[in-house]
XYZ file of C-alpha atoms in Angstrom:
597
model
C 161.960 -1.635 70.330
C 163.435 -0.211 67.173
C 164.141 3.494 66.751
C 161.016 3.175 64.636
C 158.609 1.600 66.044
C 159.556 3.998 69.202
C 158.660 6.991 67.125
C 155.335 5.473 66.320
C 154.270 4.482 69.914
C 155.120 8.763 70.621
C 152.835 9.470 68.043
C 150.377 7.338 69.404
C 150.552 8.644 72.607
C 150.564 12.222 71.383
C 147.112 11.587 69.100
C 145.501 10.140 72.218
C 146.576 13.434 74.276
C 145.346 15.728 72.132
C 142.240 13.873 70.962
C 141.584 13.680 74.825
C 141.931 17.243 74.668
C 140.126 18.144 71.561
C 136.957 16.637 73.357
C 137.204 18.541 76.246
C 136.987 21.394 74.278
C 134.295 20.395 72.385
C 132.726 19.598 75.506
C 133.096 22.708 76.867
C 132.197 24.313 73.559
C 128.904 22.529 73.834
C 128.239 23.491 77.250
C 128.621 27.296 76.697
C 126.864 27.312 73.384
C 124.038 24.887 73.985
C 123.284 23.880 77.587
C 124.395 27.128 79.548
C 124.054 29.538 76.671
C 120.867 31.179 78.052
C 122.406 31.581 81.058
C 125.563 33.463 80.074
C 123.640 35.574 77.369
C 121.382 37.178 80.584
C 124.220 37.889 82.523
C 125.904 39.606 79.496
C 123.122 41.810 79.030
C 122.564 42.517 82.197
C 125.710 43.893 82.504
C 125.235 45.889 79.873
C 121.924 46.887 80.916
C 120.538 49.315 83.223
C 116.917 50.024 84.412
C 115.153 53.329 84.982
C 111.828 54.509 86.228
C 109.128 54.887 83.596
C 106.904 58.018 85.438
C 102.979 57.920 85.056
C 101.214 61.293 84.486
C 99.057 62.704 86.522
C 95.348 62.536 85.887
C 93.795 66.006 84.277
C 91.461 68.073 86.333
C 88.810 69.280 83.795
C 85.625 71.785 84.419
C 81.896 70.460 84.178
C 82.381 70.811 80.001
C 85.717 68.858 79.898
C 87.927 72.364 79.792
C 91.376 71.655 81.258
C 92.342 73.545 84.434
C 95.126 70.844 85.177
C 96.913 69.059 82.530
C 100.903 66.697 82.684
C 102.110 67.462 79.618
C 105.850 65.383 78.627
C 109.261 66.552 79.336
C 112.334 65.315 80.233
C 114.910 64.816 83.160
C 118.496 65.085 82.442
C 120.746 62.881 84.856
C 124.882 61.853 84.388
C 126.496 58.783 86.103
C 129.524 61.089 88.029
C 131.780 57.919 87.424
C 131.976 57.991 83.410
C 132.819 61.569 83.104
C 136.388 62.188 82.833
C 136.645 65.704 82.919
C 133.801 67.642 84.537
C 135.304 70.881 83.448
C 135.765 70.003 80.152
C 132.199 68.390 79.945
C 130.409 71.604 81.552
C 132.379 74.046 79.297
C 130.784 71.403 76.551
C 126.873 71.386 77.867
C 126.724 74.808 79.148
C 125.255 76.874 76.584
C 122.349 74.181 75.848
C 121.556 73.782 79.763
C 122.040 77.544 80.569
C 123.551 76.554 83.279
C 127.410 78.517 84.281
C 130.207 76.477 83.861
C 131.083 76.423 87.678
C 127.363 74.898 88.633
C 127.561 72.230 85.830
C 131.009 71.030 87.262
C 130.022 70.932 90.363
C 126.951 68.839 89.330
C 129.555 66.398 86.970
C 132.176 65.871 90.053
C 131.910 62.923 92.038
C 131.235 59.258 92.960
C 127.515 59.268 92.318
C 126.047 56.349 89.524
C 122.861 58.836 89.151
C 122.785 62.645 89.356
C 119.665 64.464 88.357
C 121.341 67.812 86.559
C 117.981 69.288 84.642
C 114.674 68.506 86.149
C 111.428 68.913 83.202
C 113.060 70.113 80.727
C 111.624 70.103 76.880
C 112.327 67.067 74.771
C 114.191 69.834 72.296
C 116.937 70.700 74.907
C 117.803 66.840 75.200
C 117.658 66.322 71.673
C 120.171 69.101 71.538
C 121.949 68.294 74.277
C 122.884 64.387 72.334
C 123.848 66.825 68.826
C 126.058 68.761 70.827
C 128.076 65.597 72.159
C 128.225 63.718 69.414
C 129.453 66.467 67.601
C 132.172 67.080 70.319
C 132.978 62.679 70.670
C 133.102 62.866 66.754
C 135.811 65.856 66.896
C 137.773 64.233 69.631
C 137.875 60.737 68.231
C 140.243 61.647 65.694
C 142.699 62.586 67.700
C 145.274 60.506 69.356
C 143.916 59.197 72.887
C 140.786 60.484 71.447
C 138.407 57.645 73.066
C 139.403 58.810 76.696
C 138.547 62.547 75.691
C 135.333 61.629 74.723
C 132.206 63.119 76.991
C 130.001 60.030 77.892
C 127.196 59.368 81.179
C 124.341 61.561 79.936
C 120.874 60.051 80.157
C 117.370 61.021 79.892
C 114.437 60.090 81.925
C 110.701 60.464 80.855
C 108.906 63.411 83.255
C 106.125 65.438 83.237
C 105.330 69.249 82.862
C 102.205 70.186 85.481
C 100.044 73.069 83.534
C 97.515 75.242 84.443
C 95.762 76.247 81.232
C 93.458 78.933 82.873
C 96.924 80.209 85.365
C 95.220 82.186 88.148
C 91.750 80.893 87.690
C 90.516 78.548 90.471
C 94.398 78.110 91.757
C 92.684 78.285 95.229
C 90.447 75.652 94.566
C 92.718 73.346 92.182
C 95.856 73.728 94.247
C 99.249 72.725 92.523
C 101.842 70.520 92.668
C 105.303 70.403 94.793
C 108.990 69.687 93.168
C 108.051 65.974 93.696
C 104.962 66.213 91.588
C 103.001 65.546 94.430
C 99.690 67.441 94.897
C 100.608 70.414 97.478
C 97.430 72.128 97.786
C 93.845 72.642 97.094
C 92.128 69.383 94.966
C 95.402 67.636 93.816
C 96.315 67.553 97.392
C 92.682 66.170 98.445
C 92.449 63.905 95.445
C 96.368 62.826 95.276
C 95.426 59.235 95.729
C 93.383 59.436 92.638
C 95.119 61.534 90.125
C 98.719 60.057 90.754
C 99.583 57.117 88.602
C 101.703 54.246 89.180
C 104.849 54.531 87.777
C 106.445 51.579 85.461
C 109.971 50.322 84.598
C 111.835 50.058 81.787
C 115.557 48.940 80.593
C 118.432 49.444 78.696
C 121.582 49.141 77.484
C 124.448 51.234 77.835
C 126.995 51.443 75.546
C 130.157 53.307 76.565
C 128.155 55.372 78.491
C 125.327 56.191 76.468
C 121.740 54.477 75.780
C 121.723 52.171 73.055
C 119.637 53.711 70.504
C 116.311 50.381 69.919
C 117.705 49.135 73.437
C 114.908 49.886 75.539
C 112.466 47.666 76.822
C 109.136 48.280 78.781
C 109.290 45.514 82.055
C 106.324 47.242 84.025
C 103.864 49.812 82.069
C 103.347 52.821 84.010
C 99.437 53.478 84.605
C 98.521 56.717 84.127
C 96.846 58.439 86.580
C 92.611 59.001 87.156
C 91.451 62.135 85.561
C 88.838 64.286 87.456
C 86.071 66.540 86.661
C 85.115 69.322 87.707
C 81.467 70.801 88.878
C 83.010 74.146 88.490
C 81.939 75.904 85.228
C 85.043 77.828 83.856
C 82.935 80.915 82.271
C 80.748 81.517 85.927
C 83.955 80.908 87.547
C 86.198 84.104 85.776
C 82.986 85.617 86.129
C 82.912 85.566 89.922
C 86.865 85.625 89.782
C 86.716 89.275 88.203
C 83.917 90.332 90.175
C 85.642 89.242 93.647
C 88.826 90.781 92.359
C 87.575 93.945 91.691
C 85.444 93.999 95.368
C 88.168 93.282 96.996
C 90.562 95.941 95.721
C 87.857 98.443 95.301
C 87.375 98.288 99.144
C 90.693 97.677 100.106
C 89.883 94.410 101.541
C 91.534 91.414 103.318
C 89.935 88.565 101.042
C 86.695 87.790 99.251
C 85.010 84.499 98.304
C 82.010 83.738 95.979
C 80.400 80.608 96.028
C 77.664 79.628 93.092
C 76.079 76.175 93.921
C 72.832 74.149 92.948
C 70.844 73.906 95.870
C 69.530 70.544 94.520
C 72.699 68.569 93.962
C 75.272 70.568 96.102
C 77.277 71.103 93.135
C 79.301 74.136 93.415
C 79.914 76.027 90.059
C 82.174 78.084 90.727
C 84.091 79.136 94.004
C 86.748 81.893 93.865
C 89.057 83.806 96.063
C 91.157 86.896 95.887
C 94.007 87.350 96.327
C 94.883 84.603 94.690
C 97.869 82.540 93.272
C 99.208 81.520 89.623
C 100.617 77.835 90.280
C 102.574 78.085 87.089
C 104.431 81.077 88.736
C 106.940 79.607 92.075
C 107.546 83.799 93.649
C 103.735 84.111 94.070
C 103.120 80.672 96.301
C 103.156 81.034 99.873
C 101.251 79.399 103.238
C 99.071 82.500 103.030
C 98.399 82.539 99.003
C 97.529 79.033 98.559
C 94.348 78.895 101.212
C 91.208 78.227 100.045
C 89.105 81.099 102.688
C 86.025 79.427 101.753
C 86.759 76.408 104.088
C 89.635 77.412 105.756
C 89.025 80.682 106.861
C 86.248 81.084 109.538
C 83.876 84.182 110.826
C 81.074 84.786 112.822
C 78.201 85.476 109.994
C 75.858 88.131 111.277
C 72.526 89.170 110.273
C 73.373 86.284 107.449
C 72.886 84.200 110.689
C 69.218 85.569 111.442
C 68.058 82.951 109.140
C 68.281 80.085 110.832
C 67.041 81.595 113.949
C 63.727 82.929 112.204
C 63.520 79.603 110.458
C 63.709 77.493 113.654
C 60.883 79.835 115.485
C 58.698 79.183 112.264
C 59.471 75.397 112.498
C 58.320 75.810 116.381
C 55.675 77.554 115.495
C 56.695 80.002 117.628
C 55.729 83.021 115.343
C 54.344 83.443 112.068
C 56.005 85.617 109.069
C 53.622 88.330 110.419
C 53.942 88.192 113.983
C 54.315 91.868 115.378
C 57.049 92.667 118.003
C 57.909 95.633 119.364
C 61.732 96.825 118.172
C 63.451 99.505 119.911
C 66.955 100.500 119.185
C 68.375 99.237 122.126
C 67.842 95.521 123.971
C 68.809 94.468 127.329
C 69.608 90.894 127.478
C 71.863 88.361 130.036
C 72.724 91.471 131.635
C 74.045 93.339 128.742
C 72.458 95.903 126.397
C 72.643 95.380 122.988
C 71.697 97.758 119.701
C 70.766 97.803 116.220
C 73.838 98.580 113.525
C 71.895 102.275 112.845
C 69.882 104.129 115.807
C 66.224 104.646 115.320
C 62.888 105.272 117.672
C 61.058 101.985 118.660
C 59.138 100.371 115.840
C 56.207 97.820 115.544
C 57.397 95.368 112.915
C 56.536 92.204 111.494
C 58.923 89.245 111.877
C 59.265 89.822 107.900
C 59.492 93.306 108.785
C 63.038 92.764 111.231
C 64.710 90.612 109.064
C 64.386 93.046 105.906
C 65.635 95.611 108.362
C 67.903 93.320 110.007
C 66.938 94.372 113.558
C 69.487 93.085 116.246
C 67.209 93.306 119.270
C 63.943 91.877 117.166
C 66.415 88.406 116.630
C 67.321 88.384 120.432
C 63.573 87.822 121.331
C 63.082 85.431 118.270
C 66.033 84.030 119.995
C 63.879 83.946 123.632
C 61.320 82.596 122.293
C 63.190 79.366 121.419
C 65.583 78.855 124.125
C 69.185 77.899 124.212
C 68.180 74.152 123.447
C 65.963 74.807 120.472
C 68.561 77.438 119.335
C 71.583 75.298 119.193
C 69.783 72.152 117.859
C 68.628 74.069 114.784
C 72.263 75.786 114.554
C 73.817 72.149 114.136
C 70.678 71.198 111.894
C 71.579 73.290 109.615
C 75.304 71.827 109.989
C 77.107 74.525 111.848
C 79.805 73.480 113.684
C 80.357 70.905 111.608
C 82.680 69.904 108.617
C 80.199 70.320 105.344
C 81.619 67.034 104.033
C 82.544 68.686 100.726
C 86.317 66.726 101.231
C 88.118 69.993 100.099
C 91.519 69.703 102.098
C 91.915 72.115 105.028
C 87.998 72.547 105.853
C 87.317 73.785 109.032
C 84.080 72.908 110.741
C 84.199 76.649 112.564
C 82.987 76.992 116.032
C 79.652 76.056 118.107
C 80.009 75.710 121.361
C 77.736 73.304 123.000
C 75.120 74.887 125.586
C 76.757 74.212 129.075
C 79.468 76.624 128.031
C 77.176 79.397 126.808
C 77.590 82.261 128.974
C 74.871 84.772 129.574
C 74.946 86.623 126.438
C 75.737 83.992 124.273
C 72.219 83.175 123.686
C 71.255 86.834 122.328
C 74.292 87.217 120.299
C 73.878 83.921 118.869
C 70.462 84.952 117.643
C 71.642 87.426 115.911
C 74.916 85.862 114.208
C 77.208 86.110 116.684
C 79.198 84.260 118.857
C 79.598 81.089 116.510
C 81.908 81.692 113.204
C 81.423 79.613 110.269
C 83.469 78.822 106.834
C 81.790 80.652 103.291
C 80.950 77.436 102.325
C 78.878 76.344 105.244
C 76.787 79.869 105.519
C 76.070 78.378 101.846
C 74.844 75.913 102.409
C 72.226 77.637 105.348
C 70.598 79.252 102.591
C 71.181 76.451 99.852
C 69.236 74.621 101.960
C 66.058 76.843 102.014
C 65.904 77.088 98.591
C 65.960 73.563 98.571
C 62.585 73.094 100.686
C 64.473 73.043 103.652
C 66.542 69.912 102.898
C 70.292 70.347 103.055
C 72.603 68.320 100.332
C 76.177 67.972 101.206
C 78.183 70.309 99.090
C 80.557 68.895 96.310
C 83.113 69.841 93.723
C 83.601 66.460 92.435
C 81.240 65.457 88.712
C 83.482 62.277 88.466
C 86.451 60.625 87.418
C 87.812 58.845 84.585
C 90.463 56.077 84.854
C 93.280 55.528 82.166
C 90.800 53.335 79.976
C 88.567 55.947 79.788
C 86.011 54.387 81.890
C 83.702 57.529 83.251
C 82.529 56.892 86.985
C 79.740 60.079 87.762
C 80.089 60.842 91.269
C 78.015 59.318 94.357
C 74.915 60.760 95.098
C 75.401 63.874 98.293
C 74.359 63.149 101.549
C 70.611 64.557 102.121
C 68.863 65.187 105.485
C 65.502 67.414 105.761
C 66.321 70.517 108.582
C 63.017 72.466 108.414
C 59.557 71.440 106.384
C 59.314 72.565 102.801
C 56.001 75.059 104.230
C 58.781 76.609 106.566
C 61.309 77.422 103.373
C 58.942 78.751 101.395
C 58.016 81.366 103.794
C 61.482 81.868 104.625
C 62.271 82.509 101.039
C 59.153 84.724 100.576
C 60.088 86.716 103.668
C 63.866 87.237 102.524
C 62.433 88.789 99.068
C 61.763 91.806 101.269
C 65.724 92.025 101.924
C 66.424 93.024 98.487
C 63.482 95.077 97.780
C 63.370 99.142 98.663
C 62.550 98.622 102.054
C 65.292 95.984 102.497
C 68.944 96.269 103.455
C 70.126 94.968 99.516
C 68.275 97.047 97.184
C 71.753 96.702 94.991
C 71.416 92.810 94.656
C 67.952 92.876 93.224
C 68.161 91.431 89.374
C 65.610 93.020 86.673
C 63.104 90.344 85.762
C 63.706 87.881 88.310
C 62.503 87.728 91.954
C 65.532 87.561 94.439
C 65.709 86.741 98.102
C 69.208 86.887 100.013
C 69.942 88.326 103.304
C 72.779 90.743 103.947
C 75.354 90.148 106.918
C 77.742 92.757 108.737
C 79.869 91.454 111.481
C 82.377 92.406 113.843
C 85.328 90.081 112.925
C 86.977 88.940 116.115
C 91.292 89.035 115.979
C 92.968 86.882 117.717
C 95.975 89.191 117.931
C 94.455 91.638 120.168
C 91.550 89.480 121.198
C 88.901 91.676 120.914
C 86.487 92.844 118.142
C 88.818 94.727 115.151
C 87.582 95.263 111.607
C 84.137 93.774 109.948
C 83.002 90.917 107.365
C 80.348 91.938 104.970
C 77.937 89.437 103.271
C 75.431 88.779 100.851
C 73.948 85.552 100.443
C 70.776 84.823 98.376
C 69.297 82.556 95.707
C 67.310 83.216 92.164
C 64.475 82.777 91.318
C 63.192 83.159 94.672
C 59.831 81.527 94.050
C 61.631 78.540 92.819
C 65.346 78.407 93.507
C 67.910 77.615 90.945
C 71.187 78.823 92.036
C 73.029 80.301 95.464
C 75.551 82.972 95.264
C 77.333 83.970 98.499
C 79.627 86.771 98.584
C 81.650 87.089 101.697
C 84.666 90.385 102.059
C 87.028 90.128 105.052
C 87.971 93.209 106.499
C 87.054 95.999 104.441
C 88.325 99.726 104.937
C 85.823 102.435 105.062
C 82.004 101.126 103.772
C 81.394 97.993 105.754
C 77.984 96.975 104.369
C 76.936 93.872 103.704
C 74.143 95.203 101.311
C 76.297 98.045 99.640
C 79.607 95.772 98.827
C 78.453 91.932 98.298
C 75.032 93.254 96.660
C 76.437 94.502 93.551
C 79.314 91.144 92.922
C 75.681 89.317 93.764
C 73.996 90.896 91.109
C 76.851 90.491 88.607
C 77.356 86.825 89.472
C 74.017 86.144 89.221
C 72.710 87.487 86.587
C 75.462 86.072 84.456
C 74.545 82.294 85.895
C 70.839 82.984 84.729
C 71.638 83.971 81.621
C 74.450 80.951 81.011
C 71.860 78.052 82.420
C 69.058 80.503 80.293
C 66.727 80.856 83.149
C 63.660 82.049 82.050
C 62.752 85.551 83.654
C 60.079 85.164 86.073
C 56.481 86.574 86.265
C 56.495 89.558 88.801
C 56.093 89.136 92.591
C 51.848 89.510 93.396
C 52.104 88.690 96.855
C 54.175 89.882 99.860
C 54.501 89.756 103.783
C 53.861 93.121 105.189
C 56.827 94.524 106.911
C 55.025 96.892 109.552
C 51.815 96.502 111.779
C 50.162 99.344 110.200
C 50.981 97.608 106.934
C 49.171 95.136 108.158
C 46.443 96.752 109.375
C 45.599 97.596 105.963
C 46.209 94.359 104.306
C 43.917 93.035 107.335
C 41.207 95.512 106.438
C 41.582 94.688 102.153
C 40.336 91.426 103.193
């Protein structure tokens, strides 16, 4: 082969080589950039991208008019990822003055292994905005410099959160409750009702560039759902109304507690229910185990002379008496082999069964009590749902105590006619009298008007439980007969209400303490309802533990009468046409009435 045609067949060989090779690349060049293009483009950006939690606020807890009590309002979390930042020192030196945070805290926070590390929990939106100004001022600075891109402070990140508020701060916090660290509901109704007013929280993405979100990078994969809002049947204005009025009871008598309770005998709705002490949510030093109880279900008592009605009403249901039956009441009783007395000493009396429960006579309930009989007795007691949970669902409700007859012992059928020996929650002596303004038919209590999901879809709430105790005939005697409580005669002069008839009856117990187990201290009660003829509205007022005055009558009479006559007024009640007829409270009362006719 010539020298020539030798150099030609290289050349040859050479073109076929590389043309060989020229199509392999094109091959491959086809392959990335058509058929696995997709492929390598995900994993690209998911290397550059990172995925965070997208929180869901909570659902708002409004009154009966749509006022907030509970509201999320939008803040933000501040977290680093440990690994990006260079020089904690350097970077807390940097962020202190916007976190207000020292120095030391923030490089502790900055030193370490961790990817995520929450530094600010809820903070505003400002302090992050200022937060990004203040590094990109510093990365700007440093950049400049030689080996500036190493100096530069990188891993901050921001995560969507939510502020818990409580517009009305004090107001209701026994009632409402409040929310933990977590965000969880940690007492009161967003405990109770967690399942409804938490959301579900979403998902979203983004990338990070050199340690810092993309700005336009993030993408929603999962929408959070925000959570169900709930109303209220409290009224805000009755509730500071029986707020202050509780308040001021309860320090004026140098009291335990104090709960008022304002419900609709009709629907169970409760309008307002406050305690005192109390709480502010928004503020952490005032929470504690013993701030955040709600007393009117939690805490339980024996009720007193508040108790007298149910055993009056189940001798009237027996037809064991009438409202003017006549019995003989002395001062002191013998009964189960011990002797018992009335709260003030007097000589023996002839009164009318009307006639002992204005006076609140001890010994004239223990043979009410006789005439019924431990069966009759108890079976009206649980009737009227004592010793039971009310079935209002507020968190913590006790159902008291009522012990079943075989473990009576000899006196506890006399004490039990008179309101002792059985303790009950505020909210359940409510509902006694709740239900005789109702025509003897008691309606589970409720705090609940409905709830509104994140469409704004309004579900009103299902209809209470109902179940008939005594016959409307019985209630309205009852209700006639309590008028005579509040009248001059009565033990509550102080709750009676210019131009409206009243009935309530007052209660003054021994409170029983389980530290020295025995009998220490009192609770004083007024319960009644307005008009009395035909009942609106109940207003209980229960004070643990007062020093010095201990009466029912003289201490819950007056919050009574400010509570109520502020809920007549609000719902404009018309005044009602004065009282024509009465029981008579004495035999020789009614003698005379006997004789008229």
């Amino acid at each position: 082969m010539t020298h020539h045609a030798l150099v030609h067949s290289r050349i040859r060989s050479v073109m076929v080589v590389t043309g060989l090779a020229f199509a392999l690349i094109i091959c491959q060049l086809f392959s990335v950039q058509v058929v696995r293009a997709g492929t390598i483009s995900a994993k690209a950006a998911n290397e550059l991208r990172n995925t965070s939690v997208l929180l869901a606020p909570r659902g708002l807890i409004s009154d009966v008019n749509g006022v907030e009590l509970a509201r999320s309002v939008a803040a933000v979390n501040i977290v680093v990822d440990q690994t990006q930042i260079t020089d904690p020192a350097k970077a807390a030196e940097i962020t202190s003055p916007v976190l207000g945070m020292t120095p030391a805290e923030l490089t502790a926070l900055y030193s370490g292994t961790l990817m995520y590390k929450m530094i600010v929990k809820n903070t505003t939106p400002e302090t992050w905005i200022r937060l990004q100004d203040t590094l990109a001022s510093y990365n700007k600075v440093v950049l400049k410099q030689k080996g500036g891109l190493s100096k530069r402070i990188v891993g901050f990140f921001s995560e969507r959160g939510y502020i818990r508020e409580y517009p009305t701060g004090k107001l209701s916090a026994s009632l409402i409750g409040f929310t933990n660290d977590a965000g969880v509901g940690a007492s009161g109704i967003e405990s109770s009702m967690e399942n409804t007013l938490a959301g579900v929280n979403g998902q979203y993405a983004y990338e990070n560039g050199a340690g810092t979100v993309i700005p336009g990078s993030a993408q929603i994969r999962v929408e959070a759902k925000p959570g169900t809002s709930v109303k209220l049947t409290i009224d805000r204005d009755i509730q500071w109304v029986a707020q202050d009025a509780i308040s001021k009871a309860v320090k004026s008598a140098s009291a335990k507690s104090g709960t008022v309770i304002v419900m609709d005998p009709k629907t169970g709705a409760i309008l307002a229910q406050a305690s005192a002490p109390t709480f502010d949510p928004a503020v952490k030093k005032t929470i504690s185990l013993a701030s955040i109880r709600n007393p009117a279900v939690q805490d339980t008592y024996e009720p007193g002379s508040t108790g007298k009605v149910i055993t009056v009403s189940a001798a009237l249901e027996e037809k064991k008496l009438t409202p003017t039956t006549v019995f003989t009441i002395p001062y002191a009783f013998k009964a189960g082999g011990t002797t018992f007395h009335d709260h003030e000493r007097h000589a023996t009396q002839r009164l009318t069964t009307t006639g002992l429960l204005a006076v609140s006579s001890n010994t004239g309930a223990i043979q009410i009590g006789q005439e019924l009989g431990k069966n009759s007795l108890y079976n009206y007691l649980t009737k009227f749902g004592i010793g039971e949970n009310t079935g209002s669902h507020l968190p913590g409700e006790s159902s008291g105590i009522l012990h079943a007859v075989k473990d009576w012992s000899d006196t506890s059928e006399p004490t039990i006619a008179f309101g002792q020996g059985y303790s009950v929650t505020a909210l359940q002596a409510t509902s006694v009298f709740a239900t005789i303004a109702n025509d003897g038919v008691r309606v589970t209590p409720t705090v609940v008007a409905g709830t509104t999901d994140s469409t704004g879809h309004y579900s009103p709430a299902k209809g209470q439980k109902t179940e008939r105790v005594v016959s409307a005939d019985t209630a309205s005697k009852v209700r006639m007969m309590l008028e005579s409580v509040v009248s001059d005669n009565g033990t509550a002069p102080a709750a009676a209400i210019p131009g409206y008839r009243v009935a309530g009856k007052t209660g003054t117990a021994m409170r029983y303490n389980d530290s020295c187990s025995c009998y220490r201290g009192y609770t004083a009660s007024f319960i009644g309802f307005a008009p009395a003829d035909q009942p609106k509205y109940v207003v209980s007022v229960t004070i643990q533990e007062p020093q010095g005055l201990h009466w029912g009558g003289s201490l819950g009479g007056p919050v009574f009468k400010k509570v109520m006559s502020f809920v007549l007024q609000a719902k404009h009640v018309a005044p009602t046409a004065p009282k024509t007829d009465s029981y008579p409270l004495t035999e020789a009362a009614l003698s005379k009435a006997v004789l008229k006719q």
